[in-house]
XYZ file of C-alpha atoms in Angstrom:
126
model
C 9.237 -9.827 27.383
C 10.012 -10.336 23.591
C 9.026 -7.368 21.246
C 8.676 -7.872 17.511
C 8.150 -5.005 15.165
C 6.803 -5.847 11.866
C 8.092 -3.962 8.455
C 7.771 -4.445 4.658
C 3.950 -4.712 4.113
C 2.502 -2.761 0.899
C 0.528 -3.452 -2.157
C 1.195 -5.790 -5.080
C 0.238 -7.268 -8.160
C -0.612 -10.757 -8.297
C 2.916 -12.810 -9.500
C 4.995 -10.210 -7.392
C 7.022 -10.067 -4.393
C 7.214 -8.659 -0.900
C 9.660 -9.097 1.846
C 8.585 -8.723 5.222
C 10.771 -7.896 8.238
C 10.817 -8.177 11.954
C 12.760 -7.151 14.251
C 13.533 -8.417 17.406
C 14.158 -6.608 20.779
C 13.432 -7.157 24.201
C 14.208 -9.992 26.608
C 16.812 -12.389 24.359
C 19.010 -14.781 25.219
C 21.734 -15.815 23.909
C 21.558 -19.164 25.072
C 17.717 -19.697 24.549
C 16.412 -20.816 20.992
C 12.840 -20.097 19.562
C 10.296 -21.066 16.989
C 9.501 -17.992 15.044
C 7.474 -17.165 12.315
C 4.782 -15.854 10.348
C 0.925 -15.666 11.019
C -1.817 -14.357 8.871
C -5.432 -13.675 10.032
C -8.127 -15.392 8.146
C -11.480 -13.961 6.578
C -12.946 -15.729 9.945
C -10.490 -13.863 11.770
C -8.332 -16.548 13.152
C -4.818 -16.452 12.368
C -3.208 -19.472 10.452
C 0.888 -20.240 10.554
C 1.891 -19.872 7.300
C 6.156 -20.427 7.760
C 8.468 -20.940 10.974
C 12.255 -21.561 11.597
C 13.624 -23.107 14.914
C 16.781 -20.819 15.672
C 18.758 -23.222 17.367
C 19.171 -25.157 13.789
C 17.833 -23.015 11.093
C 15.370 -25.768 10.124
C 12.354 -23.898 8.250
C 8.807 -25.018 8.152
C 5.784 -24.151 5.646
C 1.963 -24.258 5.667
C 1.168 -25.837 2.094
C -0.649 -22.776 0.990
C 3.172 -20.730 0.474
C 5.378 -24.098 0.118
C 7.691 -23.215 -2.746
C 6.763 -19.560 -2.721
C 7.798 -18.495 0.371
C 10.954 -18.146 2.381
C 11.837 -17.790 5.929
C 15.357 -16.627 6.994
C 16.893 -15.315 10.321
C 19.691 -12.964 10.312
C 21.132 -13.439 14.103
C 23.365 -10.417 13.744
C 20.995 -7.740 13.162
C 17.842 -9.862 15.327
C 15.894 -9.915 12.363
C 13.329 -12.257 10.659
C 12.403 -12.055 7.226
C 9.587 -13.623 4.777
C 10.409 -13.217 1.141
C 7.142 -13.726 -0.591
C 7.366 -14.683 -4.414
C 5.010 -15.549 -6.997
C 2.062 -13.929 -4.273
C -1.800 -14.462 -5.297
C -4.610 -12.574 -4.154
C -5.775 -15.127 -1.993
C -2.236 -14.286 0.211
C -4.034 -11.034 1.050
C -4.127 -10.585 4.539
C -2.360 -8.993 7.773
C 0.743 -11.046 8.674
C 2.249 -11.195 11.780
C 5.386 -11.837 13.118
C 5.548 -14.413 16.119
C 7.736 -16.110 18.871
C 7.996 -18.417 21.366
C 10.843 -20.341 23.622
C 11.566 -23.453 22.388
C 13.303 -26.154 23.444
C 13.322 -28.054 20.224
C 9.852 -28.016 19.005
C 8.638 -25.922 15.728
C 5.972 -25.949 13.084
C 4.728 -23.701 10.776
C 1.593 -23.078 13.500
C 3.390 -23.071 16.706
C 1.856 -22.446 19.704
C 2.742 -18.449 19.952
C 4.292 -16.407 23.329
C 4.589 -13.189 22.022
C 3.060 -11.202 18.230
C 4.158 -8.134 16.534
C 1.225 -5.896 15.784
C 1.169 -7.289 12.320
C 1.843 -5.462 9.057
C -0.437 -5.387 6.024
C 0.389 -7.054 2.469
C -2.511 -6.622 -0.535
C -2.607 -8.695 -3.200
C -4.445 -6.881 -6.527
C -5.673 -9.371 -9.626
């Protein structure tokens, strides 16, 4: 079992930025790599991928709603996955929420997901 803790949620002004965290605990191997990334639930309350990274290469992926805004980095050392968020708009408004899954080369930016955080909350004021 993979557990991922979600951090770094708050409020914001629209053209500010937020940087998410998650850390990651649990059942990890060394020798395994993942697709992880971000979700965020939608007004009709399904969640969309908005950014992923494939750990075995570090290749990133991005919906086109946060392409250029958005940023997706792994720090190995300390388990951690972050999302710097730039330039946000209201419309990011939502709960995001970290996700995994073993992978044995396949990744997108919506992945099908093993395991979710609990999500973390980032609001997005005009």
């Amino acid at each position: 079992q993979v557990h991922l803790v979600e951090s770094g949620g708050g409020s914001v002004q629209a053209g500010g930025s937020l940087r998410l965290s998650c850390g990651v605990s649990g059942a990890i191997h060394s020798t395994s790599r993942y697709c992880m990334g971000w979700f965020r639930q939608t007004p009709e309350k399904t969640r969309e991928g908005v950014a992923a990274i494939y750990t075995g290469t570090g290749n990133t992926y991005y919906s086109d709603s946060v392409k250029g805004r958005f940023t997706i980095s792994q720090n190995n050392a300390k388990n951690t996955l972050y999302l710097q968020m730039n330039n946000l708009k209201p419309e990011d408004t939502s709960m995001y929420y970290c996700a995994a899954a073993v992978s044995d080369g396949y990744c997108s930016s919506h992945f099908w997901v093993s395991y979710w955080g609990q999500g973390t909350q980032v609001t997005v004021s005009s």
